[in-house]
Amino acid sequence: MQVPLILRKLFRRRIVLGAAIALALVVLVSIFASLLTGFDPNETAVSERLSRPSALHMFGTDELGRDLFSRIAFGGRYSLTIALLTALGSIVCGTLLGLFAGFFRRLDAPVMRVVDAMMSFPDILLAIALVGILGPSMLNVVFALVLVYTPRVARVVRASTLVVRELLFVEAARAVGVSTLGILWRHILPNLLSPILVQASFIFAYAILAEAALSFLGVGVPPEIPTWGTMVAGSQQYAHQALWIVLFPGLAIILTALSLQLLGDGIRDLLDPRLRKSM
């Protein structure tokens, strides 16, 4: 299936198209933040603290007089980077675990028992415990979230591998002497791309919400790094005086996570043969 045809089918539903446009706008604003705003995100101006949205400050200012639009635009770089690294790390680790557990019968039981043990803890509690042990930093948050979301990917990949490994083309590859690594790389892994892509989109959204939750609870990235979560956490005590300092970072989190969820639903519906006909 050609790429233009895939995109036409994916964006045939207006809600998926709207989600893709919204996500693209968030990403572009974050990438070109330095061109879109003339304020330093960490520059304070106490005389202008808690200023209302105006022509000079589009989203107003926070409790230290910092321009809120600038902080949200630059903060998107950190929040999106954390989410992207979390999604990539979870997909790589989870795919390897699920692939080996599903293909090699001897590894199935021990690997999946570890996965089940990790999934028995609520995601946010496990992340809080890991970051509390490792210490608050951007890399530690990514590492903790990768450990939290890897079991989800591993279970999905294992289930798909168990089905694919019994298909006739895999048996044929074994019969003609293809190596185990060759079977995994050329025959099984390409058939797992559909569930992997869907999981990647969902984990991207989950990671944005999880980072915001960890920062709100005070165990995420350090306060000096302007992620959307640290903005909400640092400004909550002033929300009754200036609602916008919590509203706009919160809307950025909601818009990005919702767009990713809707886009992930669209990708799942496109790649699932049972749902493709309805599109």
mmCIF file of C-alpha atoms in Angstrom:
data_model
loop_
_atom_site.group_PDB
_atom_site.id
_atom_site.type_symbol
_atom_site.label_atom_id
_atom_site.label_comp_id
_atom_site.label_asym_id
_atom_site.label_seq_id
_atom_site.Cartn_x
_atom_site.Cartn_y
_atom_site.Cartn_z
ATOM 1 C CA MET A 1 0.000 0.000 0.000
ATOM 2 C CA GLN A 2 1.501 3.345 -1.054
ATOM 3 C CA VAL A 3 2.124 6.094 1.478
ATOM 4 C CA PRO A 4 -0.250 8.693 -0.085
ATOM 5 C CA LEU A 5 -3.035 6.101 -0.145
ATOM 6 C CA ILE A 6 -2.373 5.186 3.487
ATOM 7 C CA LEU A 7 -2.504 8.850 4.528
ATOM 8 C CA ARG A 8 -5.735 9.426 2.592
ATOM 9 C CA LYS A 9 -7.367 6.490 4.339
ATOM 10 C CA LEU A 10 -5.997 7.514 7.720
ATOM 11 C CA PHE A 11 -7.190 11.122 7.430
ATOM 12 C CA ARG A 12 -10.541 10.279 5.884
ATOM 13 C CA ARG A 13 -12.001 10.618 9.369
ATOM 14 C CA ARG A 14 -12.077 14.300 10.257
ATOM 15 C CA ILE A 15 -11.387 13.718 13.929
ATOM 16 C CA VAL A 16 -8.127 11.910 13.085
ATOM 17 C CA LEU A 17 -7.160 14.663 10.646
ATOM 18 C CA GLY A 18 -7.892 17.311 13.281
ATOM 19 C CA ALA A 19 -5.790 15.413 15.823
ATOM 20 C CA ALA A 20 -2.872 15.202 13.387
ATOM 21 C CA ILE A 21 -3.076 18.934 12.647
ATOM 22 C CA ALA A 22 -3.232 19.820 16.351
ATOM 23 C CA LEU A 23 -0.251 17.575 17.131
ATOM 24 C CA ALA A 24 1.720 19.043 14.224
ATOM 25 C CA LEU A 25 1.044 22.569 15.508
ATOM 26 C CA VAL A 26 2.247 21.656 19.000
ATOM 27 C CA VAL A 27 5.430 20.103 17.599
ATOM 28 C CA LEU A 28 6.119 23.038 15.264
ATOM 29 C CA VAL A 29 5.583 25.606 18.019
ATOM 30 C CA SER A 30 8.023 23.704 20.233
ATOM 31 C CA ILE A 31 10.644 23.371 17.496
ATOM 32 C CA PHE A 32 10.460 27.015 16.391
ATOM 33 C CA ALA A 33 9.870 28.470 19.858
ATOM 34 C CA SER A 34 12.839 30.817 19.587
ATOM 35 C CA LEU A 35 11.368 32.356 16.412
ATOM 36 C CA LEU A 36 7.818 32.671 17.721
ATOM 37 C CA THR A 37 8.567 34.480 20.958
ATOM 38 C CA GLY A 38 10.979 37.224 21.882
ATOM 39 C CA PHE A 39 11.128 36.337 25.582
ATOM 40 C CA ASP A 40 13.557 34.128 27.436
ATOM 41 C CA PRO A 41 11.496 31.427 29.197
ATOM 42 C CA ASN A 42 13.528 31.898 32.399
ATOM 43 C CA GLU A 43 13.740 35.727 32.355
ATOM 44 C CA THR A 44 11.970 37.148 35.397
ATOM 45 C CA ALA A 45 10.228 40.520 35.693
ATOM 46 C CA VAL A 46 8.751 40.815 39.170
ATOM 47 C CA SER A 47 7.028 44.086 38.299
ATOM 48 C CA GLU A 48 4.932 42.208 35.710
ATOM 49 C CA ARG A 49 4.112 39.140 37.808
ATOM 50 C CA LEU A 50 0.689 37.567 37.285
ATOM 51 C CA SER A 51 -0.116 39.890 34.376
ATOM 52 C CA ARG A 52 -3.243 39.022 32.433
ATOM 53 C CA PRO A 53 -3.028 37.850 28.793
ATOM 54 C CA SER A 54 -2.380 40.859 26.585
ATOM 55 C CA ALA A 55 -0.846 41.875 23.271
ATOM 56 C CA LEU A 56 2.613 41.868 24.868
ATOM 57 C CA HIS A 57 2.169 38.620 26.786
ATOM 58 C CA MET A 58 -0.191 36.397 24.803
ATOM 59 C CA PHE A 59 -0.786 33.939 27.650
ATOM 60 C CA GLY A 60 0.037 36.347 30.473
ATOM 61 C CA THR A 61 2.884 35.934 32.952
ATOM 62 C CA ASP A 62 3.497 33.624 35.894
ATOM 63 C CA GLU A 63 4.257 34.300 39.547
ATOM 64 C CA LEU A 64 7.802 35.511 38.701
ATOM 65 C CA GLY A 65 6.789 37.637 35.722
ATOM 66 C CA ARG A 66 8.035 35.131 33.134
ATOM 67 C CA ASP A 67 6.231 35.098 29.792
ATOM 68 C CA LEU A 68 3.894 32.087 29.862
ATOM 69 C CA PHE A 69 3.677 31.531 26.103
ATOM 70 C CA SER A 70 7.469 31.397 25.900
ATOM 71 C CA ARG A 71 7.647 28.895 28.751
ATOM 72 C CA ILE A 72 4.953 26.683 27.208
ATOM 73 C CA ALA A 73 6.629 26.784 23.779
ATOM 74 C CA PHE A 74 10.101 25.981 25.121
ATOM 75 C CA GLY A 75 8.674 23.575 27.702
ATOM 76 C CA GLY A 76 7.111 21.576 24.892
ATOM 77 C CA ARG A 77 10.617 20.643 23.793
ATOM 78 C CA TYR A 78 11.314 18.984 27.135
ATOM 79 C CA SER A 79 7.897 17.346 27.519
ATOM 80 C CA LEU A 80 7.874 15.998 23.961
ATOM 81 C CA THR A 81 11.495 14.838 24.227
ATOM 82 C CA ILE A 82 10.745 12.922 27.433
ATOM 83 C CA ALA A 83 7.685 11.333 25.814
ATOM 84 C CA LEU A 84 9.556 10.476 22.608
ATOM 85 C CA LEU A 85 12.509 8.891 24.426
ATOM 86 C CA THR A 86 10.100 6.961 26.644
ATOM 87 C CA ALA A 87 8.171 5.651 23.631
ATOM 88 C CA LEU A 88 11.341 4.658 21.758
ATOM 89 C CA GLY A 89 12.909 2.988 24.794
ATOM 90 C CA SER A 90 9.730 1.108 25.668
ATOM 91 C CA ILE A 91 9.212 -0.066 22.094
ATOM 92 C CA VAL A 92 12.794 -1.316 21.702
ATOM 93 C CA CYS A 93 12.960 -3.082 25.080
ATOM 94 C CA GLY A 94 9.399 -4.397 24.969
ATOM 95 C CA THR A 95 9.750 -5.663 21.398
ATOM 96 C CA LEU A 96 12.939 -7.569 22.221
ATOM 97 C CA LEU A 97 11.436 -9.122 25.356
ATOM 98 C CA GLY A 98 8.146 -10.018 23.665
ATOM 99 C CA LEU A 99 9.840 -11.338 20.537
ATOM 100 C CA PHE A 100 12.177 -13.653 22.415
ATOM 101 C CA ALA A 101 9.513 -14.746 24.913
ATOM 102 C CA GLY A 102 7.067 -15.561 22.138
ATOM 103 C CA PHE A 103 9.539 -17.328 19.837
ATOM 104 C CA PHE A 104 11.706 -19.249 22.309
ATOM 105 C CA ARG A 105 9.529 -21.450 24.508
ATOM 106 C CA ARG A 106 12.160 -21.774 27.237
ATOM 107 C CA LEU A 107 12.267 -18.015 27.739
ATOM 108 C CA ASP A 108 8.509 -17.550 27.760
ATOM 109 C CA ALA A 109 7.757 -18.455 31.383
ATOM 110 C CA PRO A 110 10.622 -16.600 33.155
ATOM 111 C CA VAL A 111 10.326 -13.444 31.025
ATOM 112 C CA MET A 112 6.569 -13.206 31.336
ATOM 113 C CA ARG A 113 6.626 -13.803 35.087
ATOM 114 C CA VAL A 114 8.887 -10.754 35.439
ATOM 115 C CA VAL A 115 6.590 -8.785 33.116
ATOM 116 C CA ASP A 116 3.514 -9.826 35.115
ATOM 117 C CA ALA A 117 5.205 -8.817 38.367
ATOM 118 C CA MET A 118 6.005 -5.355 36.997
ATOM 119 C CA MET A 119 2.465 -4.910 35.677
ATOM 120 C CA SER A 120 0.989 -5.807 39.062
ATOM 121 C CA PHE A 121 1.992 -2.345 40.327
ATOM 122 C CA PRO A 122 0.011 0.739 39.258
ATOM 123 C CA ASP A 123 1.993 2.675 36.649
ATOM 124 C CA ILE A 124 2.240 5.952 38.514
ATOM 125 C CA LEU A 125 3.188 4.312 41.836
ATOM 126 C CA LEU A 126 5.972 2.310 40.199
ATOM 127 C CA ALA A 127 7.248 5.440 38.439
ATOM 128 C CA ILE A 128 7.196 7.424 41.704
ATOM 129 C CA ALA A 129 9.133 4.679 43.476
ATOM 130 C CA LEU A 130 11.752 4.445 40.732
ATOM 131 C CA VAL A 131 12.278 8.203 40.454
ATOM 132 C CA GLY A 132 12.374 8.449 44.249
ATOM 133 C CA ILE A 133 15.193 5.877 44.318
ATOM 134 C CA LEU A 134 17.118 7.302 41.348
ATOM 135 C CA GLY A 135 16.570 10.988 42.108
ATOM 136 C CA PRO A 136 14.744 13.727 40.188
ATOM 137 C CA SER A 137 16.253 14.346 36.754
ATOM 138 C CA MET A 138 15.120 14.249 33.163
ATOM 139 C CA LEU A 139 17.047 11.066 32.327
ATOM 140 C CA ASN A 140 15.828 9.303 35.465
ATOM 141 C CA VAL A 141 12.223 10.140 34.605
ATOM 142 C CA VAL A 142 12.728 8.684 31.117
ATOM 143 C CA PHE A 143 14.382 5.571 32.561
ATOM 144 C CA ALA A 144 11.584 5.069 35.094
ATOM 145 C CA LEU A 145 8.845 5.499 32.476
ATOM 146 C CA VAL A 146 10.599 3.104 30.098
ATOM 147 C CA LEU A 147 10.586 0.453 32.831
ATOM 148 C CA VAL A 148 6.910 1.167 33.515
ATOM 149 C CA TYR A 149 5.706 0.895 29.900
ATOM 150 C CA THR A 150 8.037 -1.830 28.578
ATOM 151 C CA PRO A 151 5.863 -4.663 30.013
ATOM 152 C CA ARG A 152 2.820 -3.377 28.073
ATOM 153 C CA VAL A 153 4.699 -3.617 24.790
ATOM 154 C CA ALA A 154 6.238 -6.976 25.716
ATOM 155 C CA ARG A 155 2.838 -8.580 26.309
ATOM 156 C CA VAL A 156 1.396 -7.303 23.027
ATOM 157 C CA VAL A 157 4.458 -8.347 21.008
ATOM 158 C CA ARG A 158 4.593 -11.775 22.671
ATOM 159 C CA ALA A 159 0.939 -12.454 21.873
ATOM 160 C CA SER A 160 1.442 -11.491 18.224
ATOM 161 C CA THR A 161 4.666 -13.514 17.990
ATOM 162 C CA LEU A 162 2.916 -16.637 19.279
ATOM 163 C CA VAL A 163 0.494 -16.360 16.360
ATOM 164 C CA VAL A 164 2.994 -15.450 13.635
ATOM 165 C CA ARG A 165 5.562 -18.137 14.501
ATOM 166 C CA GLU A 166 3.010 -20.882 13.689
ATOM 167 C CA LEU A 167 2.188 -19.556 10.216
ATOM 168 C CA LEU A 168 3.201 -21.479 7.103
ATOM 169 C CA PHE A 169 5.761 -18.990 5.779
ATOM 170 C CA VAL A 170 7.737 -19.277 9.050
ATOM 171 C CA GLU A 171 7.663 -23.075 8.790
ATOM 172 C CA ALA A 172 8.827 -22.784 5.181
ATOM 173 C CA ALA A 173 11.707 -20.527 6.223
ATOM 174 C CA ARG A 174 12.786 -23.095 8.809
ATOM 175 C CA ALA A 175 12.561 -25.868 6.206
ATOM 176 C CA VAL A 176 14.904 -24.107 3.757
ATOM 177 C CA GLY A 177 17.474 -23.451 6.485
ATOM 178 C CA VAL A 178 16.970 -19.783 7.295
ATOM 179 C CA SER A 179 18.735 -18.911 10.541
ATOM 180 C CA THR A 180 16.764 -18.107 13.681
ATOM 181 C CA LEU A 181 17.935 -14.480 13.567
ATOM 182 C CA GLY A 182 16.889 -14.277 9.924
ATOM 183 C CA ILE A 183 13.421 -15.620 10.719
ATOM 184 C CA LEU A 184 12.989 -13.132 13.552
ATOM 185 C CA TRP A 185 14.252 -10.163 11.529
ATOM 186 C CA ARG A 186 12.831 -10.833 8.060
ATOM 187 C CA HIS A 187 9.675 -12.838 8.707
ATOM 188 C CA ILE A 188 8.302 -12.217 12.195
ATOM 189 C CA LEU A 189 9.260 -8.638 13.082
ATOM 190 C CA PRO A 190 7.739 -7.049 9.900
ATOM 191 C CA ASN A 191 4.417 -8.675 10.783
ATOM 192 C CA LEU A 192 4.495 -7.069 14.226
ATOM 193 C CA LEU A 193 4.790 -3.476 12.991
ATOM 194 C CA SER A 194 1.043 -2.850 13.216
ATOM 195 C CA PRO A 195 0.642 -3.460 16.987
ATOM 196 C CA ILE A 196 4.038 -1.874 17.669
ATOM 197 C CA LEU A 197 3.084 1.399 15.933
ATOM 198 C CA VAL A 198 -0.202 1.546 17.798
ATOM 199 C CA GLN A 199 1.519 0.934 21.133
ATOM 200 C CA ALA A 200 4.100 3.618 20.335
ATOM 201 C CA SER A 201 1.410 6.267 19.780
ATOM 202 C CA PHE A 202 -0.374 5.373 23.013
ATOM 203 C CA ILE A 203 2.809 5.276 25.097
ATOM 204 C CA PHE A 204 3.791 8.694 23.718
ATOM 205 C CA ALA A 205 0.529 10.080 25.100
ATOM 206 C CA TYR A 206 0.802 8.170 28.388
ATOM 207 C CA ALA A 207 4.340 9.455 28.918
ATOM 208 C CA ILE A 208 3.260 13.100 28.576
ATOM 209 C CA LEU A 209 0.571 12.581 31.207
ATOM 210 C CA ALA A 210 2.903 10.581 33.456
ATOM 211 C CA GLU A 211 5.646 13.223 33.315
ATOM 212 C CA ALA A 212 3.112 15.901 34.195
ATOM 213 C CA ALA A 213 1.821 13.799 37.099
ATOM 214 C CA LEU A 214 5.322 13.136 38.445
ATOM 215 C CA SER A 215 6.251 16.813 38.220
ATOM 216 C CA PHE A 216 2.974 17.797 39.874
ATOM 217 C CA LEU A 217 3.763 15.439 42.752
ATOM 218 C CA GLY A 218 7.278 16.869 43.054
ATOM 219 C CA VAL A 219 9.201 13.747 42.022
ATOM 220 C CA GLY A 220 9.679 14.486 38.327
ATOM 221 C CA VAL A 221 12.226 16.675 36.586
ATOM 222 C CA PRO A 222 13.810 19.522 38.612
ATOM 223 C CA PRO A 223 11.680 22.709 38.856
ATOM 224 C CA GLU A 224 14.191 24.749 36.844
ATOM 225 C CA ILE A 225 13.417 22.696 33.711
ATOM 226 C CA PRO A 226 10.248 24.252 32.229
ATOM 227 C CA THR A 227 8.197 21.198 31.319
ATOM 228 C CA TRP A 228 4.421 21.518 31.201
ATOM 229 C CA GLY A 229 4.170 19.439 34.355
ATOM 230 C CA THR A 230 6.578 21.621 36.365
ATOM 231 C CA MET A 231 4.646 24.736 35.247
ATOM 232 C CA VAL A 232 1.383 23.353 36.596
ATOM 233 C CA ALA A 233 3.067 22.129 39.787
ATOM 234 C CA GLY A 234 4.844 25.419 40.481
ATOM 235 C CA SER A 235 1.847 27.634 39.787
ATOM 236 C CA GLN A 236 -0.986 25.777 41.505
ATOM 237 C CA GLN A 237 -0.856 27.938 44.650
ATOM 238 C CA TYR A 238 -1.462 31.046 42.521
ATOM 239 C CA ALA A 239 -4.303 29.561 40.467
ATOM 240 C CA HIS A 240 -6.984 31.380 42.487
ATOM 241 C CA GLN A 241 -5.322 34.720 41.624
ATOM 242 C CA ALA A 242 -4.364 34.010 38.016
ATOM 243 C CA LEU A 243 -6.139 31.054 36.494
ATOM 244 C CA TRP A 244 -4.233 31.324 33.204
ATOM 245 C CA ILE A 245 -0.913 30.192 34.693
ATOM 246 C CA VAL A 246 -2.433 26.747 35.268
ATOM 247 C CA LEU A 247 -4.977 26.768 32.445
ATOM 248 C CA PHE A 248 -2.648 27.163 29.456
ATOM 249 C CA PRO A 249 -0.021 24.538 30.447
ATOM 250 C CA GLY A 250 -2.879 22.172 31.328
ATOM 251 C CA LEU A 251 -4.495 22.756 27.934
ATOM 252 C CA ALA A 252 -1.161 22.005 26.234
ATOM 253 C CA ILE A 253 -0.971 18.669 28.076
ATOM 254 C CA ILE A 254 -4.592 17.780 27.294
ATOM 255 C CA LEU A 255 -4.390 18.813 23.629
ATOM 256 C CA THR A 256 -1.202 16.863 22.972
ATOM 257 C CA ALA A 257 -2.270 13.712 24.828
ATOM 258 C CA LEU A 258 -5.757 13.712 23.275
ATOM 259 C CA SER A 259 -4.350 14.245 19.776
ATOM 260 C CA LEU A 260 -1.959 11.326 20.209
ATOM 261 C CA GLN A 261 -4.740 9.077 21.509
ATOM 262 C CA LEU A 262 -7.029 9.915 18.576
ATOM 263 C CA LEU A 263 -4.194 9.473 16.092
ATOM 264 C CA GLY A 264 -3.335 6.132 17.673
ATOM 265 C CA ASP A 265 -6.966 5.033 17.366
ATOM 266 C CA GLY A 266 -6.905 5.984 13.689
ATOM 267 C CA ILE A 267 -3.711 4.017 13.061
ATOM 268 C CA ARG A 268 -5.147 0.994 14.878
ATOM 269 C CA ASP A 269 -8.354 1.109 12.835
ATOM 270 C CA LEU A 270 -6.371 1.456 9.604
ATOM 271 C CA LEU A 271 -4.035 -1.450 10.324
ATOM 272 C CA ASP A 272 -6.650 -3.806 11.773
ATOM 273 C CA PRO A 273 -8.206 -5.822 8.908
ATOM 274 C CA ARG A 274 -11.451 -6.243 10.879
ATOM 275 C CA LEU A 275 -11.882 -2.469 11.214
ATOM 276 C CA ARG A 276 -10.382 -1.365 7.895
ATOM 277 C CA LYS A 277 -13.579 -1.985 5.941
ATOM 278 C CA SER A 278 -15.523 0.467 8.105
ATOM 279 C CA MET A 279 -13.088 3.208 7.117
#
